[in-house]
Tab-separated table of C-alpha atoms in Angstrom:
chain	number	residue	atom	x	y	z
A	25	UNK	CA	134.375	84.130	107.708
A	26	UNK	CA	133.210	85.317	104.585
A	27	UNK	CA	130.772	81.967	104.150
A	28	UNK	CA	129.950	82.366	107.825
A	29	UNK	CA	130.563	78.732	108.256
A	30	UNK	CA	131.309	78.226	111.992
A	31	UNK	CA	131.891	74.584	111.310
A	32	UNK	CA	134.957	75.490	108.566
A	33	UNK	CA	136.284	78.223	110.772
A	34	UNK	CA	136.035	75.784	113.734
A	35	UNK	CA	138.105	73.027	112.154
A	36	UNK	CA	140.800	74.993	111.386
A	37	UNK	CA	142.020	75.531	114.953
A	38	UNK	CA	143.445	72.970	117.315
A	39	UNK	CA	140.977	72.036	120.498
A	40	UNK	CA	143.361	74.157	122.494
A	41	UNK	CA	144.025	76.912	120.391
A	42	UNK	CA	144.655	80.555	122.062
A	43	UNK	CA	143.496	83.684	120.222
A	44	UNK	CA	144.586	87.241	121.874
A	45	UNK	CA	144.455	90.555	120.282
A	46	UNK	CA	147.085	93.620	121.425
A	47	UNK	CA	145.089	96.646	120.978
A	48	UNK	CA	146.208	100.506	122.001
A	49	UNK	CA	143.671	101.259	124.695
A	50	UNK	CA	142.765	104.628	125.326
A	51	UNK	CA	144.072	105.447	129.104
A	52	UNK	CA	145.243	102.393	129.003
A	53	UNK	CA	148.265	101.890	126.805
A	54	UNK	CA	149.198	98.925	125.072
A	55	UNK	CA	147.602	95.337	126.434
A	56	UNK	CA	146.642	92.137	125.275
A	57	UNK	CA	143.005	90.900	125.421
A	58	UNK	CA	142.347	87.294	125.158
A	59	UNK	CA	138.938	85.686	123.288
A	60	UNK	CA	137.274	82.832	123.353
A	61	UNK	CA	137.795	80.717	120.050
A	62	UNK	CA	134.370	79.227	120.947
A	63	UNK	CA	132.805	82.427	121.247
A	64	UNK	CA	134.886	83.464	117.726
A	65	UNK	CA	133.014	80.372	116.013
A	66	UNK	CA	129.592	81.017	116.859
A	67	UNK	CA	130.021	84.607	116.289
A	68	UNK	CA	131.126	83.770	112.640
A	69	UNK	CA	128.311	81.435	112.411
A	70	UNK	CA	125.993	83.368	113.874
A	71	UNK	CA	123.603	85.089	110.935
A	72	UNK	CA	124.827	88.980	110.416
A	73	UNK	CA	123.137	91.819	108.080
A	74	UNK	CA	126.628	92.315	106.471
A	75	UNK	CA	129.463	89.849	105.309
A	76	UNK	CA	132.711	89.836	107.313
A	77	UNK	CA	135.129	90.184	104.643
A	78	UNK	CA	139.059	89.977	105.953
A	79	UNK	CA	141.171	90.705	103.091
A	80	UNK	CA	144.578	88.782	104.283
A	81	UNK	CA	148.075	88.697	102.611
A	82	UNK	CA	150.140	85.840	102.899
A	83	UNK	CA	153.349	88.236	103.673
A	84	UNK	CA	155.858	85.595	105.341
A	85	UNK	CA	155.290	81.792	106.055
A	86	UNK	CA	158.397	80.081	108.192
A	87	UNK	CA	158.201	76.288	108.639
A	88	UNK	CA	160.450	73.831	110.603
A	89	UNK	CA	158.952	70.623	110.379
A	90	UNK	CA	155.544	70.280	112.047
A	91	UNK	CA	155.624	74.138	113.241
A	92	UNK	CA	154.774	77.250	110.884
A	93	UNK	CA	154.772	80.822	112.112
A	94	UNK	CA	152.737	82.522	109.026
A	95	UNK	CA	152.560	86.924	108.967
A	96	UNK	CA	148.940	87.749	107.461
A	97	UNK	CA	148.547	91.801	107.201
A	98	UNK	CA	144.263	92.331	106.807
A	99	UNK	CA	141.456	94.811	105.959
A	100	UNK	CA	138.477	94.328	107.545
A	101	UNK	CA	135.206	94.818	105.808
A	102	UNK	CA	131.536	94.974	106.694
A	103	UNK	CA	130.082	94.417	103.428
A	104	UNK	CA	131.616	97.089	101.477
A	105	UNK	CA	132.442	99.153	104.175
A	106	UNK	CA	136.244	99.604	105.568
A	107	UNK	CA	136.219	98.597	109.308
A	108	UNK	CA	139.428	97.976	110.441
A	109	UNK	CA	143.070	96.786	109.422
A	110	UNK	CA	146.090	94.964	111.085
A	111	UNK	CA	148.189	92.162	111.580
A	112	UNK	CA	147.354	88.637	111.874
A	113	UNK	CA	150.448	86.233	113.198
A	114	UNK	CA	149.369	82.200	113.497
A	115	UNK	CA	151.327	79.444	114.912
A	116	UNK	CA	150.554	76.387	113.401
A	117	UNK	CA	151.404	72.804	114.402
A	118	UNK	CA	150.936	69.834	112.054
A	119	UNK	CA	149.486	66.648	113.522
A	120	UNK	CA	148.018	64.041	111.884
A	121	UNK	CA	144.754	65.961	111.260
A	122	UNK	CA	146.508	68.387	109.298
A	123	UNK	CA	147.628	72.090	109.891
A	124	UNK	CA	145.811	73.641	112.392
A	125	UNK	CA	145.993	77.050	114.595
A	126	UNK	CA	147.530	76.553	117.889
A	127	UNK	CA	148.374	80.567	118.429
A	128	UNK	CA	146.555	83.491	117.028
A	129	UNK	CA	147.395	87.512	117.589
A	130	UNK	CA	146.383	90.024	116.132
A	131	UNK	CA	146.413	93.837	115.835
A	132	UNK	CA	143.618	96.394	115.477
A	133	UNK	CA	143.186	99.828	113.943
A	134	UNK	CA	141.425	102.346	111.688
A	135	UNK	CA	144.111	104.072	110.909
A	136	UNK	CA	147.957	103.902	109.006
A	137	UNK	CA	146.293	100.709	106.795
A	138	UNK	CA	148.344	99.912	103.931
């Protein structure tokens, strides 16, 4: 994201990859929105005043054979400026064209970041 290379961010997912986000809706309570990974690529790629910076840590990675279930915790940054922080989990399967994202959820907030 940080390049803004759609074409790098595009490879890394599978062609039938499923990204959903569960957010705390005001109203609402919790629910789980789901996004287009198309739309997710050409957003990346699509020129932006300020760079999307995620700051991930690579907190626990489980593998068994061709499946890995990897726990990123994030801060999100417009340029320098803080936007949001949360939890990133990916499911990964690996196929002959390498690791790539089958499954990705993620949380959102402004608030409790560590």
């Amino acid at each position: 994201m940080k390049k803004a290379d759609s074409a790098m961010v595009k490879d890394i997912f599978d062609e039938n990859a499923i990204m959903q986000t569960v957010v705390m809706a005001p109203n609402e309570g919790v629910i789980v929105r789901s996004a287009s990974i198309q739309k997710f690529v050409t957003a990346v790629g699509t020129p932006h005043t300020d760079v999307w910076d995620e700051r991930i840590t690579f907190d626990k990675v489980l593998i068994d054979g061709p499946l890995a279930s990897v726990w990123t915790p994030y801060r999100f940054y417009l340029g320098d400026r803080f936007s949001h922080c949360g939890v990133n989990s990916f499911q990964l399967c690996k196929s002959e064209k390498g690791w790539k994202i089958i499954y990705l959820v993620d949380t959102r907030r402004k608030e409790d970041c560590r």
